[in-house]
PDB file of C-alpha atoms in Angstrom:
ATOM      1  CA  MET M   1      95.884  93.341  95.502  1.00  0.00           C
ATOM      2  CA  ASN M   2      98.942  91.388  95.138  1.00  0.00           C
ATOM      3  CA  ILE M   3     102.644  91.998  95.918  1.00  0.00           C
ATOM      4  CA  ASP M   4     105.612  90.064  94.467  1.00  0.00           C
ATOM      5  CA  ILE M   5     108.734  89.996  96.625  1.00  0.00           C
ATOM      6  CA  GLN M   6     112.288  89.167  95.477  1.00  0.00           C
ATOM      7  CA  ILE M   7     115.186  89.233  97.707  1.00  0.00           C
ATOM      8  CA  LYS M   8     118.758  89.309  96.378  1.00  0.00           C
ATOM      9  CA  GLU M   9     121.327  88.875  99.003  1.00  0.00           C
ATOM     10  CA  GLU M  10     125.016  89.610  98.803  1.00  0.00           C
ATOM     11  CA  LEU M  11     127.655  89.780 101.543  1.00  0.00           C
ATOM     12  CA  LYS M  12     126.950  93.484 102.722  1.00  0.00           C
ATOM     13  CA  GLN M  13     123.964  94.381 100.433  1.00  0.00           C
ATOM     14  CA  THR M  14     120.496  93.132 100.318  1.00  0.00           C
ATOM     15  CA  LEU M  15     118.188  94.188  97.459  1.00  0.00           C
ATOM     16  CA  VAL M  16     114.594  93.904  97.843  1.00  0.00           C
ATOM     17  CA  ILE M  17     112.450  94.178  94.752  1.00  0.00           C
ATOM     18  CA  LEU M  18     108.708  94.825  95.265  1.00  0.00           C
ATOM     19  CA  GLU M  19     106.134  94.681  92.498  1.00  0.00           C
ATOM     20  CA  GLY M  20     102.522  95.268  92.770  1.00  0.00           C
ATOM     21  CA  GLU M  21     100.606  97.375  95.632  1.00  0.00           C
ATOM     22  CA  ILE M  22     101.713  97.998  99.168  1.00  0.00           C
ATOM     23  CA  ASP M  23      98.650  98.437 101.417  1.00  0.00           C
ATOM     24  CA  ALA M  24      96.951  97.086 104.597  1.00  0.00           C
ATOM     25  CA  TYR M  25      96.584  93.611 102.994  1.00  0.00           C
ATOM     26  CA  THR M  26     100.178  93.224 101.274  1.00  0.00           C
ATOM     27  CA  ALA M  27     102.400  95.047 103.903  1.00  0.00           C
ATOM     28  CA  PRO M  28     102.246  92.213 106.517  1.00  0.00           C
ATOM     29  CA  LYS M  29     103.561  89.804 103.645  1.00  0.00           C
ATOM     30  CA  VAL M  30     106.485  92.172 102.909  1.00  0.00           C
ATOM     31  CA  LYS M  31     107.259  92.525 106.787  1.00  0.00           C
ATOM     32  CA  GLU M  32     107.060  88.648 107.080  1.00  0.00           C
ATOM     33  CA  ARG M  33     109.796  88.232 104.519  1.00  0.00           C
ATOM     34  CA  VAL M  34     111.936  91.398 105.152  1.00  0.00           C
ATOM     35  CA  ALA M  35     111.986  92.098 108.780  1.00  0.00           C
ATOM     36  CA  PRO M  36     113.921  88.820 109.744  1.00  0.00           C
ATOM     37  CA  LEU M  37     116.543  89.897 107.268  1.00  0.00           C
ATOM     38  CA  LEU M  38     116.937  93.169 108.750  1.00  0.00           C
ATOM     39  CA  GLU M  39     117.602  92.042 112.474  1.00  0.00           C
ATOM     40  CA  GLY M  40     121.219  92.611 113.177  1.00  0.00           C
ATOM     41  CA  PHE M  41     121.881  93.623 109.605  1.00  0.00           C
ATOM     42  CA  THR M  42     124.796  96.102 109.289  1.00  0.00           C
ATOM     43  CA  GLY M  43     125.058  96.529 105.449  1.00  0.00           C
ATOM     44  CA  GLU M  44     123.088  98.220 102.955  1.00  0.00           C
ATOM     45  CA  VAL M  45     119.561  97.401 102.064  1.00  0.00           C
ATOM     46  CA  ILE M  46     117.881  98.804  98.792  1.00  0.00           C
ATOM     47  CA  PHE M  47     114.262  98.556  98.222  1.00  0.00           C
ATOM     48  CA  ASP M  48     113.564  98.697  94.497  1.00  0.00           C
ATOM     49  CA  LEU M  49     109.854 100.179  94.052  1.00  0.00           C
ATOM     50  CA  THR M  50     110.071 100.576  90.183  1.00  0.00           C
ATOM     51  CA  ASN M  51     107.063  98.301  89.700  1.00  0.00           C
ATOM     52  CA  VAL M  52     104.870  99.327  92.801  1.00  0.00           C
ATOM     53  CA  ASN M  53     101.868 101.118  91.316  1.00  0.00           C
ATOM     54  CA  TYR M  54     100.216 101.981  94.727  1.00  0.00           C
ATOM     55  CA  MET M  55     101.145 102.355  98.336  1.00  0.00           C
ATOM     56  CA  ASP M  56      98.976 103.584 101.176  1.00  0.00           C
ATOM     57  CA  SER M  57      99.828 104.754 104.781  1.00  0.00           C
ATOM     58  CA  THR M  58     100.539 101.140 105.887  1.00  0.00           C
ATOM     59  CA  GLY M  59     103.257 101.116 103.351  1.00  0.00           C
ATOM     60  CA  LEU M  60     104.775 104.107 104.591  1.00  0.00           C
ATOM     61  CA  GLY M  61     104.620 102.936 108.112  1.00  0.00           C
ATOM     62  CA  MET M  62     106.145  99.634 107.147  1.00  0.00           C
ATOM     63  CA  PHE M  63     109.155 101.510 105.418  1.00  0.00           C
ATOM     64  CA  VAL M  64     109.579 103.640 108.683  1.00  0.00           C
ATOM     65  CA  GLY M  65     109.982 100.650 110.658  1.00  0.00           C
ATOM     66  CA  PHE M  66     112.478  99.055 108.234  1.00  0.00           C
ATOM     67  CA  PHE M  67     114.301 102.455 108.254  1.00  0.00           C
ATOM     68  CA  LYS M  68     114.463 102.589 112.181  1.00  0.00           C
ATOM     69  CA  THR M  69     115.761  98.844 112.369  1.00  0.00           C
ATOM     70  CA  VAL M  70     118.440  99.482 109.770  1.00  0.00           C
ATOM     71  CA  LYS M  71     119.737 102.595 111.283  1.00  0.00           C
ATOM     72  CA  ALA M  72     119.637 101.112 114.771  1.00  0.00           C
ATOM     73  CA  ASN M  73     122.288  98.730 113.423  1.00  0.00           C
ATOM     74  CA  ASN M  74     124.176 101.506 111.761  1.00  0.00           C
ATOM     75  CA  GLY M  75     123.291  99.983 108.250  1.00  0.00           C
ATOM     76  CA  ASP M  76     122.338 102.102 105.111  1.00  0.00           C
ATOM     77  CA  PHE M  77     118.921 102.284 103.898  1.00  0.00           C
ATOM     78  CA  ARG M  78     117.760 103.362 100.260  1.00  0.00           C
ATOM     79  CA  LEU M  79     114.728 103.418  98.212  1.00  0.00           C
ATOM     80  CA  MET M  80     114.929 103.562  94.478  1.00  0.00           C
ATOM     81  CA  GLY M  81     112.635 103.539  91.461  1.00  0.00           C
ATOM     82  CA  LEU M  82     109.864 105.600  93.048  1.00  0.00           C
ATOM     83  CA  SER M  83     107.238 106.824  90.556  1.00  0.00           C
ATOM     84  CA  ASP M  84     106.329 110.584  90.766  1.00  0.00           C
ATOM     85  CA  ARG M  85     103.289 109.537  92.777  1.00  0.00           C
ATOM     86  CA  LEU M  86     105.287 107.468  95.274  1.00  0.00           C
ATOM     87  CA  LYS M  87     107.927 110.250  95.676  1.00  0.00           C
ATOM     88  CA  ARG M  88     105.254 112.780  96.337  1.00  0.00           C
ATOM     89  CA  LEU M  89     103.933 110.652  99.296  1.00  0.00           C
ATOM     90  CA  PHE M  90     107.380 110.551 100.696  1.00  0.00           C
ATOM     91  CA  ASP M  91     107.956 114.335 100.054  1.00  0.00           C
ATOM     92  CA  ILE M  92     104.528 115.241 101.622  1.00  0.00           C
ATOM     93  CA  THR M  93     105.115 113.134 104.779  1.00  0.00           C
ATOM     94  CA  GLY M  94     108.638 114.618 105.166  1.00  0.00           C
ATOM     95  CA  LEU M  95     110.138 111.098 104.875  1.00  0.00           C
ATOM     96  CA  ALA M  96     112.151 112.078 101.741  1.00  0.00           C
ATOM     97  CA  GLY M  97     114.124 114.309 104.055  1.00  0.00           C
ATOM     98  CA  ILE M  98     115.434 111.492 106.141  1.00  0.00           C
ATOM     99  CA  MET M  99     115.415 108.484 103.845  1.00  0.00           C
ATOM    100  CA  GLU M 100     117.828 108.129 100.863  1.00  0.00           C
ATOM    101  CA  ILE M 101     115.773 108.130  97.552  1.00  0.00           C
ATOM    102  CA  LYS M 102     117.347 107.478  94.351  1.00  0.00           C
TER     103      LYS M 102
END
């Protein structure tokens, strides 16, 4: 169970590229890298999940936390590259209705 995290920052946009599995073991690693970037961030954050092949409820909870932090600062939050399986996870939980997914 591994996760690769790449972060590309520009002036008003941060792209977080995740690759691997997001679960109870890897989510804390993602939080450790990403959460400090989002504190007070007012731009757009995009999470590219194209190469995420598995995510459990821990991952969903992590994204809810990121979403709340970004929205509290009036920033923009977007998920992209979701597989059909991941998209279904967000649909079933109702998160697809509140988060922007491309």
